[in-house]
Amino acid sequence: IIGWAFALLLILAALFIIIAALNYLTSAGNEDKVKSAKNYIIYAIVAIVIGFAAKGIVAIVRGLLTG
C-alpha cells in the first residue's frame, strides 16, 4: 500500500507542477497569478520531499525491526 500511495503522491505533485506552469505562462504579468503559481510549485516540492522522507523512515524502521 505504501508503494501505491507514494506513486499517487508523485503523480499528483507532477500534476500540480504542470498546472502551476500553465498558470505561470498564462499570467500575463498578473502578480497574483504569478504568486499563486509559485506557491503551487513550492507546495508540490514540499509534498515530494515529505513523501521521500516518509518512505525513507518506513524503510529504516522496517530494517530495524527485521534486523
PDB file of N, CA and C in Angstrom:
ATOM      1  N   ILE A   1       0.829  -1.202   0.000  1.00  0.00           N
ATOM      2  CA  ILE A   1       0.000   0.000   0.000  1.00  0.00           C
ATOM      3  C   ILE A   1       0.871   1.262   0.000  1.00  0.00           C
ATOM      4  N   ILE A   2       2.058   1.158   0.578  1.00  0.00           N
ATOM      5  CA  ILE A   2       2.942   2.321   0.618  1.00  0.00           C
ATOM      6  C   ILE A   2       3.407   2.682  -0.783  1.00  0.00           C
ATOM      7  N   GLY A   3       3.676   1.662  -1.591  1.00  0.00           N
ATOM      8  CA  GLY A   3       4.105   1.916  -2.964  1.00  0.00           C
ATOM      9  C   GLY A   3       3.047   2.634  -3.781  1.00  0.00           C
ATOM     10  N   TRP A   4       1.791   2.218  -3.613  1.00  0.00           N
ATOM     11  CA  TRP A   4       0.684   2.861  -4.335  1.00  0.00           C
ATOM     12  C   TRP A   4       0.498   4.299  -3.875  1.00  0.00           C
ATOM     13  N   ALA A   5       0.557   4.516  -2.566  1.00  0.00           N
ATOM     14  CA  ALA A   5       0.382   5.870  -2.032  1.00  0.00           C
ATOM     15  C   ALA A   5       1.506   6.783  -2.508  1.00  0.00           C
ATOM     16  N   PHE A   6       2.729   6.259  -2.539  1.00  0.00           N
ATOM     17  CA  PHE A   6       3.867   7.046  -2.992  1.00  0.00           C
ATOM     18  C   PHE A   6       3.741   7.386  -4.473  1.00  0.00           C
ATOM     19  N   ALA A   7       3.321   6.416  -5.269  1.00  0.00           N
ATOM     20  CA  ALA A   7       3.128   6.665  -6.702  1.00  0.00           C
ATOM     21  C   ALA A   7       2.029   7.703  -6.928  1.00  0.00           C
ATOM     22  N   LEU A   8       0.948   7.605  -6.176  1.00  0.00           N
ATOM     23  CA  LEU A   8      -0.142   8.574  -6.287  1.00  0.00           C
ATOM     24  C   LEU A   8       0.342   9.969  -5.895  1.00  0.00           C
ATOM     25  N   LEU A   9       1.140  10.048  -4.847  1.00  0.00           N
ATOM     26  CA  LEU A   9       1.691  11.331  -4.418  1.00  0.00           C
ATOM     27  C   LEU A   9       2.536  11.955  -5.521  1.00  0.00           C
ATOM     28  N   LEU A  10       3.392  11.162  -6.140  1.00  0.00           N
ATOM     29  CA  LEU A  10       4.244  11.697  -7.202  1.00  0.00           C
ATOM     30  C   LEU A  10       3.427  12.148  -8.410  1.00  0.00           C
ATOM     31  N   ILE A  11       2.386  11.397  -8.750  1.00  0.00           N
ATOM     32  CA  ILE A  11       1.529  11.777  -9.874  1.00  0.00           C
ATOM     33  C   ILE A  11       0.805  13.089  -9.578  1.00  0.00           C
ATOM     34  N   LEU A  12       0.257  13.203  -8.378  1.00  0.00           N
ATOM     35  CA  LEU A  12      -0.446  14.439  -8.007  1.00  0.00           C
ATOM     36  C   LEU A  12       0.509  15.627  -7.957  1.00  0.00           C
ATOM     37  N   ALA A  13       1.705  15.422  -7.438  1.00  0.00           N
ATOM     38  CA  ALA A  13       2.683  16.506  -7.390  1.00  0.00           C
ATOM     39  C   ALA A  13       3.070  16.947  -8.800  1.00  0.00           C
ATOM     40  N   ALA A  14       3.243  15.993  -9.699  1.00  0.00           N
ATOM     41  CA  ALA A  14       3.562  16.339 -11.084  1.00  0.00           C
ATOM     42  C   ALA A  14       2.420  17.120 -11.726  1.00  0.00           C
ATOM     43  N   LEU A  15       1.185  16.709 -11.439  1.00  0.00           N
ATOM     44  CA  LEU A  15       0.024  17.448 -11.960  1.00  0.00           C
ATOM     45  C   LEU A  15       0.005  18.884 -11.436  1.00  0.00           C
ATOM     46  N   PHE A  16       0.289  19.053 -10.146  1.00  0.00           N
ATOM     47  CA  PHE A  16       0.304  20.401  -9.586  1.00  0.00           C
ATOM     48  C   PHE A  16       1.397  21.249 -10.219  1.00  0.00           C
ATOM     49  N   ILE A  17       2.545  20.651 -10.502  1.00  0.00           N
ATOM     50  CA  ILE A  17       3.619  21.410 -11.145  1.00  0.00           C
ATOM     51  C   ILE A  17       3.216  21.807 -12.561  1.00  0.00           C
ATOM     52  N   ILE A  18       2.556  20.915 -13.287  1.00  0.00           N
ATOM     53  CA  ILE A  18       2.087  21.242 -14.640  1.00  0.00           C
ATOM     54  C   ILE A  18       1.040  22.350 -14.597  1.00  0.00           C
ATOM     55  N   ILE A  19       0.096  22.257 -13.666  1.00  0.00           N
ATOM     56  CA  ILE A  19      -0.930  23.300 -13.528  1.00  0.00           C
ATOM     57  C   ILE A  19      -0.285  24.631 -13.170  1.00  0.00           C
ATOM     58  N   ALA A  20       0.698  24.588 -12.265  1.00  0.00           N
ATOM     59  CA  ALA A  20       1.389  25.820 -11.877  1.00  0.00           C
ATOM     60  C   ALA A  20       2.130  26.421 -13.061  1.00  0.00           C
ATOM     61  N   ALA A  21       2.755  25.572 -13.874  1.00  0.00           N
ATOM     62  CA  ALA A  21       3.473  26.071 -15.046  1.00  0.00           C
ATOM     63  C   ALA A  21       2.509  26.730 -16.032  1.00  0.00           C
ATOM     64  N   LEU A  22       1.353  26.109 -16.232  1.00  0.00           N
ATOM     65  CA  LEU A  22       0.355  26.713 -17.122  1.00  0.00           C
ATOM     66  C   LEU A  22      -0.156  28.042 -16.564  1.00  0.00           C
ATOM     67  N   ASN A  23      -0.396  28.091 -15.267  1.00  0.00           N
ATOM     68  CA  ASN A  23      -0.830  29.349 -14.650  1.00  0.00           C
ATOM     69  C   ASN A  23       0.237  30.426 -14.795  1.00  0.00           C
ATOM     70  N   TYR A  24       1.494  30.031 -14.633  1.00  0.00           N
ATOM     71  CA  TYR A  24       2.588  30.989 -14.749  1.00  0.00           C
ATOM     72  C   TYR A  24       2.698  31.512 -16.184  1.00  0.00           C
ATOM     73  N   LEU A  25       2.547  30.610 -17.148  1.00  0.00           N
ATOM     74  CA  LEU A  25       2.656  31.020 -18.552  1.00  0.00           C
ATOM     75  C   LEU A  25       1.499  31.905 -18.994  1.00  0.00           C
ATOM     76  N   THR A  26       0.320  31.689 -18.424  1.00  0.00           N
ATOM     77  CA  THR A  26      -0.849  32.465 -18.831  1.00  0.00           C
ATOM     78  C   THR A  26      -1.130  33.641 -17.899  1.00  0.00           C
ATOM     79  N   SER A  27      -0.197  33.940 -16.997  1.00  0.00           N
ATOM     80  CA  SER A  27      -0.444  35.013 -16.027  1.00  0.00           C
ATOM     81  C   SER A  27      -0.408  36.395 -16.669  1.00  0.00           C
ATOM     82  N   ALA A  28       0.299  36.542 -17.758  1.00  0.00           N
ATOM     83  CA  ALA A  28       0.408  37.817 -18.481  1.00  0.00           C
ATOM     84  C   ALA A  28       0.852  38.954 -17.566  1.00  0.00           C
ATOM     85  N   GLY A  29       1.752  38.633 -16.632  1.00  0.00           N
ATOM     86  CA  GLY A  29       2.285  39.659 -15.746  1.00  0.00           C
ATOM     87  C   GLY A  29       1.438  39.944 -14.532  1.00  0.00           C
ATOM     88  N   ASN A  30       0.315  39.275 -14.390  1.00  0.00           N
ATOM     89  CA  ASN A  30      -0.550  39.473 -13.231  1.00  0.00           C
ATOM     90  C   ASN A  30       0.167  38.919 -11.995  1.00  0.00           C
ATOM     91  N   GLU A  31       0.475  39.812 -11.051  1.00  0.00           N
ATOM     92  CA  GLU A  31       1.260  39.434  -9.877  1.00  0.00           C
ATOM     93  C   GLU A  31       0.580  38.347  -9.043  1.00  0.00           C
ATOM     94  N   ASP A  32      -0.734  38.406  -8.920  1.00  0.00           N
ATOM     95  CA  ASP A  32      -1.450  37.415  -8.107  1.00  0.00           C
ATOM     96  C   ASP A  32      -1.343  36.020  -8.715  1.00  0.00           C
ATOM     97  N   LYS A  33      -1.469  35.923 -10.034  1.00  0.00           N
ATOM     98  CA  LYS A  33      -1.370  34.614 -10.696  1.00  0.00           C
ATOM     99  C   LYS A  33       0.053  34.076 -10.638  1.00  0.00           C
ATOM    100  N   VAL A  34       1.038  34.953 -10.757  1.00  0.00           N
ATOM    101  CA  VAL A  34       2.431  34.531 -10.665  1.00  0.00           C
ATOM    102  C   VAL A  34       2.723  34.007  -9.261  1.00  0.00           C
ATOM    103  N   LYS A  35       2.263  34.732  -8.259  1.00  0.00           N
ATOM    104  CA  LYS A  35       2.486  34.311  -6.864  1.00  0.00           C
ATOM    105  C   LYS A  35       1.776  32.987  -6.590  1.00  0.00           C
ATOM    106  N   SER A  36       0.569  32.835  -7.104  1.00  0.00           N
ATOM    107  CA  SER A  36      -0.178  31.589  -6.921  1.00  0.00           C
ATOM    108  C   SER A  36       0.549  30.421  -7.585  1.00  0.00           C
ATOM    109  N   ALA A  37       1.072  30.639  -8.775  1.00  0.00           N
ATOM    110  CA  ALA A  37       1.800  29.581  -9.476  1.00  0.00           C
ATOM    111  C   ALA A  37       3.058  29.188  -8.711  1.00  0.00           C
ATOM    112  N   LYS A  38       3.775  30.161  -8.192  1.00  0.00           N
ATOM    113  CA  LYS A  38       4.976  29.861  -7.408  1.00  0.00           C
ATOM    114  C   LYS A  38       4.622  29.083  -6.148  1.00  0.00           C
ATOM    115  N   ASN A  39       3.513  29.443  -5.516  1.00  0.00           N
ATOM    116  CA  ASN A  39       3.087  28.714  -4.317  1.00  0.00           C
ATOM    117  C   ASN A  39       2.736  27.270  -4.649  1.00  0.00           C
ATOM    118  N   TYR A  40       2.057  27.037  -5.773  1.00  0.00           N
ATOM    119  CA  TYR A  40       1.741  25.673  -6.199  1.00  0.00           C
ATOM    120  C   TYR A  40       3.022  24.849  -6.371  1.00  0.00           C
ATOM    121  N   ILE A  41       4.027  25.444  -6.982  1.00  0.00           N
ATOM    122  CA  ILE A  41       5.287  24.728  -7.198  1.00  0.00           C
ATOM    123  C   ILE A  41       5.956  24.422  -5.864  1.00  0.00           C
ATOM    124  N   ILE A  42       5.968  25.382  -4.963  1.00  0.00           N
ATOM    125  CA  ILE A  42       6.573  25.162  -3.642  1.00  0.00           C
ATOM    126  C   ILE A  42       5.841  24.052  -2.902  1.00  0.00           C
ATOM    127  N   TYR A  43       4.512  24.083  -2.925  1.00  0.00           N
ATOM    128  CA  TYR A  43       3.734  23.046  -2.233  1.00  0.00           C
ATOM    129  C   TYR A  43       3.982  21.669  -2.836  1.00  0.00           C
ATOM    130  N   ALA A  44       4.101  21.596  -4.141  1.00  0.00           N
ATOM    131  CA  ALA A  44       4.360  20.313  -4.794  1.00  0.00           C
ATOM    132  C   ALA A  44       5.736  19.775  -4.413  1.00  0.00           C
ATOM    133  N   ILE A  45       6.724  20.646  -4.366  1.00  0.00           N
ATOM    134  CA  ILE A  45       8.071  20.219  -3.981  1.00  0.00           C
ATOM    135  C   ILE A  45       8.094  19.758  -2.528  1.00  0.00           C
ATOM    136  N   VAL A  46       7.407  20.485  -1.658  1.00  0.00           N
ATOM    137  CA  VAL A  46       7.331  20.082  -0.250  1.00  0.00           C
ATOM    138  C   VAL A  46       6.647  18.719  -0.129  1.00  0.00           C
ATOM    139  N   ALA A  47       5.601  18.492  -0.893  1.00  0.00           N
ATOM    140  CA  ALA A  47       4.912  17.196  -0.853  1.00  0.00           C
ATOM    141  C   ALA A  47       5.836  16.068  -1.310  1.00  0.00           C
ATOM    142  N   ILE A  48       6.625  16.305  -2.338  1.00  0.00           N
ATOM    143  CA  ILE A  48       7.563  15.292  -2.814  1.00  0.00           C
ATOM    144  C   ILE A  48       8.614  14.998  -1.744  1.00  0.00           C
ATOM    145  N   VAL A  49       9.148  16.037  -1.124  1.00  0.00           N
ATOM    146  CA  VAL A  49      10.159  15.847  -0.071  1.00  0.00           C
ATOM    147  C   VAL A  49       9.578  15.062   1.102  1.00  0.00           C
ATOM    148  N   ILE A  50       8.371  15.407   1.522  1.00  0.00           N
ATOM    149  CA  ILE A  50       7.727  14.691   2.622  1.00  0.00           C
ATOM    150  C   ILE A  50       7.471  13.233   2.239  1.00  0.00           C
ATOM    151  N   GLY A  51       7.078  13.003   1.006  1.00  0.00           N
ATOM    152  CA  GLY A  51       6.854  11.633   0.541  1.00  0.00           C
ATOM    153  C   GLY A  51       8.121  10.803   0.577  1.00  0.00           C
ATOM    154  N   PHE A  52       9.238  11.364   0.089  1.00  0.00           N
ATOM    155  CA  PHE A  52      10.507  10.640   0.138  1.00  0.00           C
ATOM    156  C   PHE A  52      10.954  10.407   1.577  1.00  0.00           C
ATOM    157  N   ALA A  53      10.758  11.403   2.443  1.00  0.00           N
ATOM    158  CA  ALA A  53      11.128  11.247   3.852  1.00  0.00           C
ATOM    159  C   ALA A  53      10.302  10.148   4.515  1.00  0.00           C
ATOM    160  N   ALA A  54       9.011  10.125   4.238  1.00  0.00           N
ATOM    161  CA  ALA A  54       8.148   9.095   4.820  1.00  0.00           C
ATOM    162  C   ALA A  54       8.556   7.706   4.343  1.00  0.00           C
ATOM    163  N   LYS A  55       8.860   7.597   3.063  1.00  0.00           N
ATOM    164  CA  LYS A  55       9.278   6.298   2.528  1.00  0.00           C
ATOM    165  C   LYS A  55      10.606   5.874   3.143  1.00  0.00           C
ATOM    166  N   GLY A  56      11.495   6.820   3.343  1.00  0.00           N
ATOM    167  CA  GLY A  56      12.779   6.519   3.973  1.00  0.00           C
ATOM    168  C   GLY A  56      12.622   6.096   5.428  1.00  0.00           C
ATOM    169  N   ILE A  57      11.750   6.771   6.157  1.00  0.00           N
ATOM    170  CA  ILE A  57      11.508   6.418   7.557  1.00  0.00           C
ATOM    171  C   ILE A  57      10.920   5.020   7.663  1.00  0.00           C
ATOM    172  N   VAL A  58       9.998   4.691   6.787  1.00  0.00           N
ATOM    173  CA  VAL A  58       9.410   3.348   6.787  1.00  0.00           C
ATOM    174  C   VAL A  58      10.491   2.307   6.516  1.00  0.00           C
ATOM    175  N   ALA A  59      11.384   2.574   5.583  1.00  0.00           N
ATOM    176  CA  ALA A  59      12.452   1.621   5.264  1.00  0.00           C
ATOM    177  C   ALA A  59      13.399   1.454   6.451  1.00  0.00           C
ATOM    178  N   ILE A  60      13.717   2.546   7.124  1.00  0.00           N
ATOM    179  CA  ILE A  60      14.606   2.474   8.293  1.00  0.00           C
ATOM    180  C   ILE A  60      13.965   1.680   9.416  1.00  0.00           C
ATOM    181  N   VAL A  61      12.718   1.975   9.725  1.00  0.00           N
ATOM    182  CA  VAL A  61      12.019   1.273  10.797  1.00  0.00           C
ATOM    183  C   VAL A  61      11.870  -0.212  10.449  1.00  0.00           C
ATOM    184  N   ARG A  62      11.524  -0.499   9.220  1.00  0.00           N
ATOM    185  CA  ARG A  62      11.395  -1.900   8.787  1.00  0.00           C
ATOM    186  C   ARG A  62      12.734  -2.626   8.932  1.00  0.00           C
ATOM    187  N   GLY A  63      13.822  -1.964   8.587  1.00  0.00           N
ATOM    188  CA  GLY A  63      15.149  -2.562   8.719  1.00  0.00           C
ATOM    189  C   GLY A  63      15.528  -2.798  10.175  1.00  0.00           C
ATOM    190  N   LEU A  64      15.158  -1.869  11.045  1.00  0.00           N
ATOM    191  CA  LEU A  64      15.463  -2.034  12.460  1.00  0.00           C
ATOM    192  C   LEU A  64      14.637  -3.146  13.092  1.00  0.00           C
ATOM    193  N   LEU A  65      13.391  -3.272  12.678  1.00  0.00           N
ATOM    194  CA  LEU A  65      12.520  -4.286  13.267  1.00  0.00           C
ATOM    195  C   LEU A  65      12.828  -5.698  12.778  1.00  0.00           C
ATOM    196  N   THR A  66      13.267  -5.808  11.536  1.00  0.00           N
ATOM    197  CA  THR A  66      13.546  -7.138  10.999  1.00  0.00           C
ATOM    198  C   THR A  66      14.995  -7.558  11.229  1.00  0.00           C
ATOM    199  N   GLY A  67      15.823  -6.628  11.646  1.00  0.00           N
ATOM    200  CA  GLY A  67      17.204  -6.974  11.988  1.00  0.00           C
ATOM    201  C   GLY A  67      18.053  -6.913  10.835  1.00  0.00           C
TER     202      GLY A  67
END
